[in-house]
Amino acid sequence: MRIRRFHQRARPFRFAGFWVLALSCLASAGAGRTSWQTAVAVTFAVAWPFLVERLHRRTAADDAGPVRFQLWAYVGECAVVAAVLAWASLAPLPALAVAVCLLAGATALAGWRLLLPAAAAAGAGAWLGLGWAPAVTAASTAAADAVAMTLILGFSLALGWLAFRQAQRLDAQRLALAQRSVELERVNRRMERYLPPSLRARLHQDPERPCRWERRWLTVVFVDLVGFTELSEVLDAEPLAGVLDEYLGAVVSAAEERGGEVSKLLGDGVMVVFGGREGGSRRCQVEAALTFCEAVPAVLAGLSARWRARGDLVDLQMRAGVASGFCTLGDRGGAERLDFTLIGGPVNLSSRLQAHAAANGVLMDAASAALAEQSRRLGAPQTVELKGLGSLPAYPLP
């Protein structure tokens, strides 16, 4: 149990309560008790808050220690107060006022876990005080009863006011947290659009743990637009942005419909990965990748017809490269910035192959061709000179 500023919250109650108690003792002086008992009770009621304050200051060296001390100090305080007032033969109504304040304060500060030991300590203290009291018969006066009722009423009103203020603070915090939650959810939905589905699934499954590096056989497709650089010099910025957004949205949908996921958006280029999600054989990966490549020209033809209908003379074509092999994927970066990265030969190879493909054509590497030739007819291989990779065979998709 952690209680912050325990002593600070109790301080005004303690000083006010004990000083009103001193007035009650003075108001009933001589009614069934000796002057010595009255003097001791009044002196105790006046001096006790200062003594407790000094003890709290001396024990406020750390965080957990003072809290434990304050809990047990409050239990001890109940025992001492009950013992002194019972010894001083306090009248029934003032004694009841003190008991109400002590037990209500214990409940407000720490609930029943403090109420039960506080009540037991107060009972034990009263029993000891009565055993040592020089006089056990105490009378009350109207003034003492009035002071006692004022103590009960004032304590109850103050406690209720503090409870109301605390409820207001909690309600304000609840509203602030609800608003913050809505903002975080909106940001989260926005950020999820920047991530591929497999990465979103990883993060939802275990948000705290970084994505460890792993090796996996993947088929990588790199799709690029033919003539987009020339188009960017003809169209204004706003129509060009609309064309690019519609193209990218259509390509992303076509990839996800066939089990792929867009790993990178590089200007007008799109890198699509097949096999990033669990399941599926290597042959199925390549077949899904080639089906996707075959669907993209039809998607672009439909978009081009729509663009021409609204007055934008745009007729886009694509070219694609396909490569298969083992890739390494996982988080890279430091504590402040992470990037889920895919590296490996197929990534560079697919990008190099698409640069040599014809308009609306597809070139694939030897590994992809070996997996695809069992289910479809391929074109005759051609040797291409790839930057950084040398001369390699490339297989066109008819």
mmCIF file of C-alpha atoms in Angstrom:
data_model
loop_
_atom_site.group_PDB
_atom_site.id
_atom_site.type_symbol
_atom_site.label_atom_id
_atom_site.label_comp_id
_atom_site.label_asym_id
_atom_site.label_seq_id
_atom_site.Cartn_x
_atom_site.Cartn_y
_atom_site.Cartn_z
ATOM 1 C CA MET A 1 0.000 0.000 0.000
ATOM 2 C CA ARG A 2 1.413 3.377 -1.059
ATOM 3 C CA ILE A 3 0.092 6.617 0.470
ATOM 4 C CA ARG A 4 1.514 9.873 -0.829
ATOM 5 C CA ARG A 5 1.719 12.950 1.388
ATOM 6 C CA PHE A 6 0.044 11.014 4.196
ATOM 7 C CA HIS A 7 1.271 13.331 6.921
ATOM 8 C CA GLN A 8 0.594 16.550 4.981
ATOM 9 C CA ARG A 9 -3.059 15.633 4.478
ATOM 10 C CA ALA A 10 -3.543 14.754 8.150
ATOM 11 C CA ARG A 11 -1.773 17.841 9.579
ATOM 12 C CA PRO A 12 -4.687 20.366 9.519
ATOM 13 C CA PHE A 13 -7.085 17.786 10.978
ATOM 14 C CA ARG A 14 -4.679 16.935 13.769
ATOM 15 C CA PHE A 15 -4.015 20.502 14.881
ATOM 16 C CA ALA A 16 -7.663 21.604 14.661
ATOM 17 C CA GLY A 17 -8.961 18.449 16.363
ATOM 18 C CA PHE A 18 -6.591 18.489 19.308
ATOM 19 C CA TRP A 19 -6.969 22.202 19.951
ATOM 20 C CA VAL A 20 -10.744 21.876 19.954
ATOM 21 C CA LEU A 21 -10.276 18.939 22.325
ATOM 22 C CA ALA A 22 -8.288 21.221 24.637
ATOM 23 C CA LEU A 23 -11.214 23.667 24.645
ATOM 24 C CA SER A 24 -13.568 20.806 25.494
ATOM 25 C CA CYS A 25 -11.394 19.788 28.451
ATOM 26 C CA LEU A 26 -11.305 23.370 29.711
ATOM 27 C CA ALA A 27 -15.089 23.705 29.274
ATOM 28 C CA SER A 28 -15.671 20.687 31.500
ATOM 29 C CA ALA A 29 -13.001 21.477 34.099
ATOM 30 C CA GLY A 30 -13.990 20.455 37.599
ATOM 31 C CA ALA A 31 -16.849 18.223 36.455
ATOM 32 C CA GLY A 32 -15.880 14.932 38.036
ATOM 33 C CA ARG A 33 -12.109 15.241 37.542
ATOM 34 C CA THR A 34 -9.208 16.817 39.399
ATOM 35 C CA SER A 35 -7.500 19.983 38.244
ATOM 36 C CA TRP A 36 -4.371 17.862 37.748
ATOM 37 C CA GLN A 37 -6.220 15.636 35.257
ATOM 38 C CA THR A 38 -7.567 18.682 33.410
ATOM 39 C CA ALA A 39 -4.115 20.292 33.233
ATOM 40 C CA VAL A 40 -2.531 17.121 31.884
ATOM 41 C CA ALA A 41 -5.307 16.631 29.305
ATOM 42 C CA VAL A 42 -5.147 20.240 28.080
ATOM 43 C CA THR A 43 -1.347 20.245 27.942
ATOM 44 C CA PHE A 44 -1.386 16.964 26.036
ATOM 45 C CA ALA A 45 -3.992 18.201 23.536
ATOM 46 C CA VAL A 46 -2.031 21.396 22.841
ATOM 47 C CA ALA A 47 1.451 19.865 22.674
ATOM 48 C CA TRP A 48 0.698 16.556 20.949
ATOM 49 C CA PRO A 49 0.360 17.904 17.339
ATOM 50 C CA PHE A 50 3.752 19.632 17.586
ATOM 51 C CA LEU A 51 5.368 16.442 18.876
ATOM 52 C CA VAL A 52 3.912 14.390 16.024
ATOM 53 C CA GLU A 53 5.035 17.026 13.507
ATOM 54 C CA ARG A 54 8.595 16.818 14.798
ATOM 55 C CA LEU A 55 8.621 13.025 14.631
ATOM 56 C CA HIS A 56 7.396 13.065 11.025
ATOM 57 C CA ARG A 57 10.068 15.524 9.950
ATOM 58 C CA ARG A 58 12.815 13.381 11.450
ATOM 59 C CA THR A 59 11.605 10.266 9.608
ATOM 60 C CA ALA A 60 11.020 11.849 6.172
ATOM 61 C CA ALA A 61 14.383 10.687 4.739
ATOM 62 C CA ASP A 62 13.001 8.351 2.087
ATOM 63 C CA ASP A 63 9.741 7.448 0.376
ATOM 64 C CA ALA A 64 8.569 4.048 1.594
ATOM 65 C CA GLY A 65 9.893 4.485 5.140
ATOM 66 C CA PRO A 66 7.747 7.500 6.122
ATOM 67 C CA VAL A 67 4.605 5.830 4.807
ATOM 68 C CA ARG A 68 5.125 2.766 6.965
ATOM 69 C CA PHE A 69 6.032 4.943 9.912
ATOM 70 C CA GLN A 70 2.934 7.108 9.471
ATOM 71 C CA LEU A 71 0.637 4.094 9.379
ATOM 72 C CA TRP A 72 1.993 2.608 12.561
ATOM 73 C CA ALA A 73 2.360 6.052 14.155
ATOM 74 C CA TYR A 74 -1.347 6.674 13.608
ATOM 75 C CA VAL A 75 -2.167 3.372 15.330
ATOM 76 C CA GLY A 76 0.113 4.351 18.223
ATOM 77 C CA GLU A 77 -1.441 7.794 18.301
ATOM 78 C CA CYS A 78 -4.905 6.273 18.745
ATOM 79 C CA ALA A 79 -3.644 4.211 21.682
ATOM 80 C CA VAL A 80 -1.895 7.158 23.367
ATOM 81 C CA VAL A 81 -4.800 9.577 22.913
ATOM 82 C CA ALA A 82 -7.350 7.079 24.206
ATOM 83 C CA ALA A 83 -5.155 6.247 27.210
ATOM 84 C CA VAL A 84 -4.562 9.893 28.173
ATOM 85 C CA LEU A 85 -8.188 10.943 27.785
ATOM 86 C CA ALA A 86 -9.468 7.889 29.653
ATOM 87 C CA TRP A 87 -6.993 8.624 32.426
ATOM 88 C CA ALA A 88 -8.230 12.241 32.466
ATOM 89 C CA SER A 89 -11.832 10.964 32.810
ATOM 90 C CA LEU A 90 -13.091 12.778 29.720
ATOM 91 C CA ALA A 91 -16.880 13.064 29.594
ATOM 92 C CA PRO A 92 -18.786 10.600 27.337
ATOM 93 C CA LEU A 93 -19.757 13.027 24.540
ATOM 94 C CA PRO A 94 -16.305 14.605 24.159
ATOM 95 C CA ALA A 95 -14.784 11.122 24.324
ATOM 96 C CA LEU A 96 -17.176 9.989 21.575
ATOM 97 C CA ALA A 97 -16.191 13.015 19.475
ATOM 98 C CA VAL A 98 -12.522 12.083 19.795
ATOM 99 C CA ALA A 99 -13.235 8.435 18.908
ATOM 100 C CA VAL A 100 -15.242 9.462 15.824
ATOM 101 C CA CYS A 101 -12.475 11.771 14.613
ATOM 102 C CA LEU A 102 -9.719 9.209 15.154
ATOM 103 C CA LEU A 103 -11.542 6.290 13.519
ATOM 104 C CA ALA A 104 -12.993 8.349 10.670
ATOM 105 C CA GLY A 105 -9.533 9.733 9.978
ATOM 106 C CA ALA A 106 -8.068 6.218 9.925
ATOM 107 C CA THR A 107 -10.738 5.096 7.453
ATOM 108 C CA ALA A 108 -10.232 8.117 5.200
ATOM 109 C CA LEU A 109 -6.467 7.714 5.138
ATOM 110 C CA ALA A 110 -6.052 3.975 4.588
ATOM 111 C CA GLY A 111 -9.418 2.214 4.705
ATOM 112 C CA TRP A 112 -10.302 -0.730 6.865
ATOM 113 C CA ARG A 113 -6.684 -1.927 6.955
ATOM 114 C CA LEU A 114 -5.887 1.041 9.176
ATOM 115 C CA LEU A 115 -9.335 1.263 10.820
ATOM 116 C CA LEU A 116 -9.174 -2.167 12.444
ATOM 117 C CA PRO A 117 -5.764 -1.795 14.143
ATOM 118 C CA ALA A 118 -6.590 1.831 15.064
ATOM 119 C CA ALA A 119 -9.852 0.774 16.747
ATOM 120 C CA ALA A 120 -8.084 -2.053 18.586
ATOM 121 C CA ALA A 121 -5.295 0.290 19.717
ATOM 122 C CA ALA A 122 -7.817 2.906 20.900
ATOM 123 C CA GLY A 123 -9.711 0.273 22.888
ATOM 124 C CA ALA A 124 -6.532 -1.033 24.495
ATOM 125 C CA GLY A 125 -5.375 2.495 25.334
ATOM 126 C CA ALA A 126 -8.737 3.417 26.879
ATOM 127 C CA TRP A 127 -8.685 0.234 28.997
ATOM 128 C CA LEU A 128 -5.198 1.030 30.280
ATOM 129 C CA GLY A 129 -6.091 4.686 30.918
ATOM 130 C CA LEU A 130 -9.198 3.767 32.910
ATOM 131 C CA GLY A 131 -7.146 1.357 34.999
ATOM 132 C CA TRP A 132 -4.746 4.110 36.013
ATOM 133 C CA ALA A 133 -7.244 6.945 36.305
ATOM 134 C CA PRO A 134 -7.462 8.567 39.752
ATOM 135 C CA ALA A 135 -11.169 9.188 39.164
ATOM 136 C CA VAL A 136 -13.487 7.143 36.951
ATOM 137 C CA THR A 137 -16.643 9.216 37.297
ATOM 138 C CA ALA A 138 -16.806 12.153 34.918
ATOM 139 C CA ALA A 139 -19.587 14.579 34.318
ATOM 140 C CA SER A 140 -20.083 16.850 31.368
ATOM 141 C CA THR A 141 -21.218 20.404 30.884
ATOM 142 C CA ALA A 142 -23.300 22.069 28.229
ATOM 143 C CA ALA A 143 -20.274 23.984 27.024
ATOM 144 C CA ALA A 144 -18.163 20.822 26.760
ATOM 145 C CA ASP A 145 -20.936 19.023 24.871
ATOM 146 C CA ALA A 146 -21.316 21.988 22.509
ATOM 147 C CA VAL A 147 -17.570 21.977 21.803
ATOM 148 C CA ALA A 148 -17.669 18.208 21.248
ATOM 149 C CA MET A 149 -20.577 18.497 18.796
ATOM 150 C CA THR A 150 -18.746 21.315 17.021
ATOM 151 C CA LEU A 151 -15.736 19.030 16.708
ATOM 152 C CA ILE A 152 -17.806 16.211 15.210
ATOM 153 C CA LEU A 153 -19.657 18.545 12.853
ATOM 154 C CA GLY A 154 -16.536 20.415 11.750
ATOM 155 C CA PHE A 155 -14.553 17.226 11.231
ATOM 156 C CA SER A 156 -17.378 15.631 9.212
ATOM 157 C CA LEU A 157 -17.829 18.712 7.012
ATOM 158 C CA ALA A 158 -14.091 19.048 6.407
ATOM 159 C CA LEU A 159 -13.793 15.364 5.581
ATOM 160 C CA GLY A 160 -16.755 15.591 3.214
ATOM 161 C CA TRP A 161 -15.283 18.674 1.527
ATOM 162 C CA LEU A 162 -11.964 16.920 1.015
ATOM 163 C CA ALA A 163 -13.756 13.881 -0.394
ATOM 164 C CA PHE A 164 -15.631 16.145 -2.813
ATOM 165 C CA ARG A 165 -12.408 17.831 -3.910
ATOM 166 C CA GLN A 166 -10.762 14.460 -4.396
ATOM 167 C CA ALA A 167 -13.737 13.273 -6.456
ATOM 168 C CA GLN A 168 -13.423 16.397 -8.614
ATOM 169 C CA ARG A 169 -9.723 15.765 -9.158
ATOM 170 C CA LEU A 170 -10.339 12.126 -10.019
ATOM 171 C CA ASP A 171 -13.101 13.066 -12.437
ATOM 172 C CA ALA A 172 -10.859 15.647 -14.102
ATOM 173 C CA GLN A 173 -8.096 13.055 -14.390
ATOM 174 C CA ARG A 174 -10.564 10.535 -15.812
ATOM 175 C CA LEU A 175 -11.705 13.006 -18.463
ATOM 176 C CA ALA A 176 -8.102 13.915 -19.286
ATOM 177 C CA LEU A 177 -7.164 10.227 -19.574
ATOM 178 C CA ALA A 178 -10.197 9.541 -21.765
ATOM 179 C CA GLN A 179 -9.253 12.410 -24.064
ATOM 180 C CA ARG A 180 -5.645 11.261 -24.126
ATOM 181 C CA SER A 181 -6.791 7.728 -24.917
ATOM 182 C CA VAL A 182 -8.816 8.981 -27.889
ATOM 183 C CA GLU A 183 -5.820 10.972 -29.144
ATOM 184 C CA LEU A 184 -3.487 7.987 -28.755
ATOM 185 C CA GLU A 185 -5.954 5.728 -30.546
ATOM 186 C CA ARG A 186 -6.185 8.202 -33.427
ATOM 187 C CA VAL A 187 -2.385 8.427 -33.632
ATOM 188 C CA ASN A 188 -2.122 4.636 -33.376
ATOM 189 C CA ARG A 189 -4.543 4.136 -36.262
ATOM 190 C CA ARG A 190 -2.559 6.632 -38.315
ATOM 191 C CA MET A 191 0.787 5.023 -37.505
ATOM 192 C CA GLU A 192 -0.512 1.535 -38.291
ATOM 193 C CA ARG A 193 -1.026 2.629 -41.889
ATOM 194 C CA TYR A 194 2.748 3.031 -42.181
ATOM 195 C CA LEU A 195 3.380 -0.586 -41.153
ATOM 196 C CA PRO A 196 2.934 -3.855 -43.054
ATOM 197 C CA PRO A 197 0.293 -6.245 -41.636
ATOM 198 C CA SER A 198 2.825 -8.784 -40.338
ATOM 199 C CA LEU A 199 4.650 -6.090 -38.350
ATOM 200 C CA ARG A 200 1.360 -4.800 -36.904
ATOM 201 C CA ALA A 201 0.557 -8.353 -35.770
ATOM 202 C CA ARG A 202 3.970 -8.662 -34.108
ATOM 203 C CA LEU A 203 3.548 -5.394 -32.240
ATOM 204 C CA HIS A 204 0.032 -6.229 -31.047
ATOM 205 C CA GLN A 205 1.191 -9.630 -29.818
ATOM 206 C CA ASP A 206 4.142 -8.300 -27.804
ATOM 207 C CA PRO A 207 4.503 -4.492 -27.882
ATOM 208 C CA GLU A 208 7.521 -4.346 -25.551
ATOM 209 C CA ARG A 209 9.792 -6.956 -27.113
ATOM 210 C CA PRO A 210 11.850 -5.899 -30.150
ATOM 211 C CA CYS A 211 11.425 -7.931 -33.340
ATOM 212 C CA ARG A 212 14.415 -10.246 -33.296
ATOM 213 C CA TRP A 213 16.393 -10.965 -36.429
ATOM 214 C CA GLU A 214 15.301 -14.059 -38.317
ATOM 215 C CA ARG A 215 16.087 -15.746 -41.617
ATOM 216 C CA ARG A 216 13.204 -16.590 -43.907
ATOM 217 C CA TRP A 217 12.711 -17.611 -47.529
ATOM 218 C CA LEU A 218 10.860 -14.801 -49.284
ATOM 219 C CA THR A 219 9.824 -13.765 -52.745
ATOM 220 C CA VAL A 220 10.393 -10.054 -53.308
ATOM 221 C CA VAL A 221 8.709 -8.056 -56.070
ATOM 222 C CA PHE A 222 9.843 -4.582 -57.013
ATOM 223 C CA VAL A 223 7.322 -2.628 -59.106
ATOM 224 C CA ASP A 224 8.170 0.691 -60.731
ATOM 225 C CA LEU A 225 6.291 3.022 -63.066
ATOM 226 C CA VAL A 226 7.506 3.636 -66.593
ATOM 227 C CA GLY A 227 7.836 7.306 -67.489
ATOM 228 C CA PHE A 228 6.829 8.697 -64.127
ATOM 229 C CA THR A 229 9.740 11.147 -64.072
ATOM 230 C CA GLU A 230 8.596 12.649 -67.378
ATOM 231 C CA LEU A 231 5.012 12.753 -66.084
ATOM 232 C CA SER A 232 6.088 14.695 -62.983
ATOM 233 C CA GLU A 233 7.439 17.435 -65.254
ATOM 234 C CA VAL A 234 4.112 17.771 -67.100
ATOM 235 C CA LEU A 235 1.513 17.608 -64.314
ATOM 236 C CA ASP A 236 1.108 20.157 -61.548
ATOM 237 C CA ALA A 237 1.883 19.092 -57.992
ATOM 238 C CA GLU A 238 -1.725 18.515 -56.902
ATOM 239 C CA PRO A 239 -2.854 16.314 -59.848
ATOM 240 C CA LEU A 240 0.465 14.448 -59.676
ATOM 241 C CA ALA A 241 -0.033 13.710 -55.983
ATOM 242 C CA GLY A 242 -3.561 12.445 -56.671
ATOM 243 C CA VAL A 243 -2.319 10.160 -59.453
ATOM 244 C CA LEU A 244 0.445 8.759 -57.258
ATOM 245 C CA ASP A 245 -1.860 8.193 -54.277
ATOM 246 C CA GLU A 246 -4.441 6.344 -56.384
ATOM 247 C CA TYR A 247 -1.736 4.218 -57.993
ATOM 248 C CA LEU A 248 -0.130 3.275 -54.684
ATOM 249 C CA GLY A 249 -3.491 2.526 -53.083
ATOM 250 C CA ALA A 250 -4.490 0.236 -55.951
ATOM 251 C CA VAL A 251 -1.147 -1.601 -55.906
ATOM 252 C CA VAL A 252 -1.301 -2.108 -52.147
ATOM 253 C CA SER A 253 -4.824 -3.559 -52.427
ATOM 254 C CA ALA A 254 -3.779 -5.850 -55.299
ATOM 255 C CA ALA A 255 -0.809 -7.128 -53.285
ATOM 256 C CA GLU A 256 -2.777 -7.796 -50.097
ATOM 257 C CA GLU A 257 -5.542 -9.599 -52.027
ATOM 258 C CA ARG A 258 -2.911 -12.106 -53.181
ATOM 259 C CA GLY A 259 -1.206 -12.629 -49.813
ATOM 260 C CA GLY A 260 1.601 -10.122 -50.223
ATOM 261 C CA GLU A 261 2.367 -7.072 -48.172
ATOM 262 C CA VAL A 262 3.958 -3.789 -49.115
ATOM 263 C CA SER A 263 7.263 -3.454 -47.299
ATOM 264 C CA LYS A 264 8.475 -0.154 -48.774
ATOM 265 C CA LEU A 265 7.060 2.754 -50.743
ATOM 266 C CA LEU A 266 9.941 4.400 -52.604
ATOM 267 C CA GLY A 267 8.526 7.305 -54.604
ATOM 268 C CA ASP A 268 6.717 5.595 -57.483
ATOM 269 C CA GLY A 269 8.386 2.291 -56.641
ATOM 270 C CA VAL A 270 6.770 -0.381 -54.478
ATOM 271 C CA MET A 271 8.503 -3.345 -52.823
ATOM 272 C CA VAL A 272 6.096 -6.185 -52.137
ATOM 273 C CA VAL A 273 7.048 -9.229 -50.066
ATOM 274 C CA PHE A 274 5.418 -12.636 -50.359
ATOM 275 C CA GLY A 275 6.060 -15.074 -47.523
ATOM 276 C CA GLY A 276 6.327 -12.470 -44.759
ATOM 277 C CA ARG A 277 3.334 -14.045 -43.061
ATOM 278 C CA GLU A 278 3.506 -17.554 -41.684
ATOM 279 C CA GLY A 279 2.492 -20.455 -43.904
ATOM 280 C CA GLY A 280 2.686 -21.150 -47.634
ATOM 281 C CA SER A 281 5.274 -23.033 -49.656
ATOM 282 C CA ARG A 282 7.987 -21.437 -51.761
ATOM 283 C CA ARG A 283 6.155 -22.385 -54.938
ATOM 284 C CA CYS A 284 2.975 -20.733 -53.652
ATOM 285 C CA GLN A 285 4.936 -17.584 -52.848
ATOM 286 C CA VAL A 286 6.270 -17.302 -56.378
ATOM 287 C CA GLU A 287 2.879 -18.101 -57.922
ATOM 288 C CA ALA A 288 1.212 -15.399 -55.811
ATOM 289 C CA ALA A 289 3.947 -12.919 -56.762
ATOM 290 C CA LEU A 290 3.559 -13.595 -60.488
ATOM 291 C CA THR A 291 -0.216 -13.383 -60.252
ATOM 292 C CA PHE A 292 0.194 -10.003 -58.623
ATOM 293 C CA CYS A 293 2.557 -8.835 -61.370
ATOM 294 C CA GLU A 294 0.047 -9.934 -64.005
ATOM 295 C CA ALA A 295 -2.733 -7.987 -62.281
ATOM 296 C CA VAL A 296 -0.896 -4.661 -62.000
ATOM 297 C CA PRO A 297 -1.070 -3.695 -65.731
ATOM 298 C CA ALA A 298 -4.844 -4.174 -65.720
ATOM 299 C CA VAL A 299 -5.090 -2.045 -62.568
ATOM 300 C CA LEU A 300 -3.038 0.698 -64.211
ATOM 301 C CA ALA A 301 -5.145 0.539 -67.382
ATOM 302 C CA GLY A 302 -8.310 1.096 -65.350
ATOM 303 C CA LEU A 303 -6.738 3.999 -63.458
ATOM 304 C CA SER A 304 -5.428 5.556 -66.667
ATOM 305 C CA ALA A 305 -8.916 5.461 -68.220
ATOM 306 C CA ARG A 306 -10.320 7.211 -65.145
ATOM 307 C CA TRP A 307 -7.594 9.858 -65.205
ATOM 308 C CA ARG A 308 -8.104 10.581 -68.906
ATOM 309 C CA ALA A 309 -11.859 10.890 -68.318
ATOM 310 C CA ARG A 310 -11.282 13.731 -65.891
ATOM 311 C CA GLY A 311 -8.837 15.505 -68.173
ATOM 312 C CA ASP A 312 -5.466 14.270 -66.919
ATOM 313 C CA LEU A 313 -3.591 12.798 -69.902
ATOM 314 C CA VAL A 314 -1.967 9.983 -67.994
ATOM 315 C CA ASP A 315 -1.274 6.519 -69.381
ATOM 316 C CA LEU A 316 0.896 4.631 -66.920
ATOM 317 C CA GLN A 317 2.724 1.356 -67.413
ATOM 318 C CA MET A 318 4.790 -0.706 -65.034
ATOM 319 C CA ARG A 319 7.763 -3.000 -64.965
ATOM 320 C CA ALA A 320 8.619 -5.489 -62.253
ATOM 321 C CA GLY A 321 11.446 -7.623 -60.984
ATOM 322 C CA VAL A 322 10.952 -10.833 -58.984
ATOM 323 C CA ALA A 323 13.608 -12.585 -56.893
ATOM 324 C CA SER A 324 13.420 -15.352 -54.297
ATOM 325 C CA GLY A 325 15.775 -16.474 -51.566
ATOM 326 C CA PHE A 326 16.672 -16.200 -47.921
ATOM 327 C CA CYS A 327 16.297 -12.754 -46.360
ATOM 328 C CA THR A 328 16.966 -11.416 -42.888
ATOM 329 C CA LEU A 329 14.264 -9.327 -41.253
ATOM 330 C CA GLY A 330 13.925 -7.647 -37.867
ATOM 331 C CA ASP A 331 14.441 -4.427 -35.958
ATOM 332 C CA ARG A 332 17.446 -2.218 -36.523
ATOM 333 C CA GLY A 333 18.320 0.971 -34.704
ATOM 334 C CA GLY A 334 18.776 2.221 -31.171
ATOM 335 C CA ALA A 335 16.534 3.003 -28.240
ATOM 336 C CA GLU A 336 15.242 6.260 -29.755
ATOM 337 C CA ARG A 337 14.510 5.119 -33.328
ATOM 338 C CA LEU A 338 13.757 1.665 -34.749
ATOM 339 C CA ASP A 339 13.138 0.465 -38.278
ATOM 340 C CA PHE A 340 11.779 -2.953 -39.219
ATOM 341 C CA THR A 341 14.223 -3.814 -41.993
ATOM 342 C CA LEU A 342 14.386 -6.475 -44.679
ATOM 343 C CA ILE A 343 17.825 -7.196 -46.096
ATOM 344 C CA GLY A 344 19.156 -9.891 -48.384
ATOM 345 C CA GLY A 345 20.079 -10.740 -51.940
ATOM 346 C CA PRO A 346 16.489 -10.911 -53.276
ATOM 347 C CA VAL A 347 15.855 -7.286 -52.225
ATOM 348 C CA ASN A 348 18.664 -5.858 -54.386
ATOM 349 C CA LEU A 349 18.187 -8.410 -57.145
ATOM 350 C CA SER A 350 14.489 -7.660 -57.670
ATOM 351 C CA SER A 351 15.233 -3.931 -57.876
ATOM 352 C CA ARG A 352 17.994 -4.488 -60.457
ATOM 353 C CA LEU A 353 15.846 -6.848 -62.540
ATOM 354 C CA GLN A 354 12.904 -4.449 -62.814
ATOM 355 C CA ALA A 355 15.209 -1.814 -64.293
ATOM 356 C CA HIS A 356 15.853 -4.189 -67.253
ATOM 357 C CA ALA A 357 12.246 -5.290 -67.750
ATOM 358 C CA ALA A 358 10.197 -4.039 -70.689
ATOM 359 C CA ALA A 359 7.100 -1.884 -70.267
ATOM 360 C CA ASN A 360 4.441 -3.994 -68.521
ATOM 361 C CA GLY A 361 7.059 -6.738 -68.401
ATOM 362 C CA VAL A 362 8.351 -8.912 -65.591
ATOM 363 C CA LEU A 363 11.839 -10.372 -65.128
ATOM 364 C CA MET A 364 12.570 -12.999 -62.508
ATOM 365 C CA ASP A 365 15.713 -14.595 -61.185
ATOM 366 C CA ALA A 366 16.729 -18.219 -61.609
ATOM 367 C CA ALA A 367 15.381 -19.345 -58.195
ATOM 368 C CA SER A 368 11.929 -17.905 -58.895
ATOM 369 C CA ALA A 369 11.937 -19.340 -62.413
ATOM 370 C CA ALA A 370 12.787 -22.820 -61.116
ATOM 371 C CA LEU A 371 9.763 -22.707 -58.799
ATOM 372 C CA ALA A 372 7.431 -21.168 -61.411
ATOM 373 C CA GLU A 373 8.262 -23.321 -64.454
ATOM 374 C CA GLN A 374 6.436 -26.304 -62.971
ATOM 375 C CA SER A 375 3.076 -24.526 -63.249
ATOM 376 C CA ARG A 376 3.453 -22.000 -66.093
ATOM 377 C CA ARG A 377 5.361 -21.328 -69.292
ATOM 378 C CA LEU A 378 8.278 -18.917 -69.097
ATOM 379 C CA GLY A 379 10.102 -17.001 -71.768
ATOM 380 C CA ALA A 380 13.591 -17.839 -72.935
ATOM 381 C CA PRO A 381 16.227 -16.729 -70.424
ATOM 382 C CA GLN A 382 18.306 -13.698 -71.226
ATOM 383 C CA THR A 383 21.577 -12.553 -69.753
ATOM 384 C CA VAL A 384 21.506 -9.123 -68.128
ATOM 385 C CA GLU A 385 24.312 -7.070 -66.671
ATOM 386 C CA LEU A 386 23.244 -5.988 -63.183
ATOM 387 C CA LYS A 387 25.050 -3.242 -61.331
ATOM 388 C CA GLY A 388 27.065 -4.702 -58.471
ATOM 389 C CA LEU A 389 25.961 -8.248 -59.290
ATOM 390 C CA GLY A 390 27.493 -8.938 -62.677
ATOM 391 C CA SER A 391 25.974 -10.985 -65.512
ATOM 392 C CA LEU A 392 23.004 -13.092 -64.428
ATOM 393 C CA PRO A 393 20.243 -14.966 -66.250
ATOM 394 C CA ALA A 394 16.801 -13.337 -66.152
ATOM 395 C CA TYR A 395 13.555 -15.071 -67.070
ATOM 396 C CA PRO A 396 10.719 -13.005 -68.561
ATOM 397 C CA LEU A 397 7.087 -13.693 -67.800
ATOM 398 C CA PRO A 398 5.208 -13.948 -71.151
#
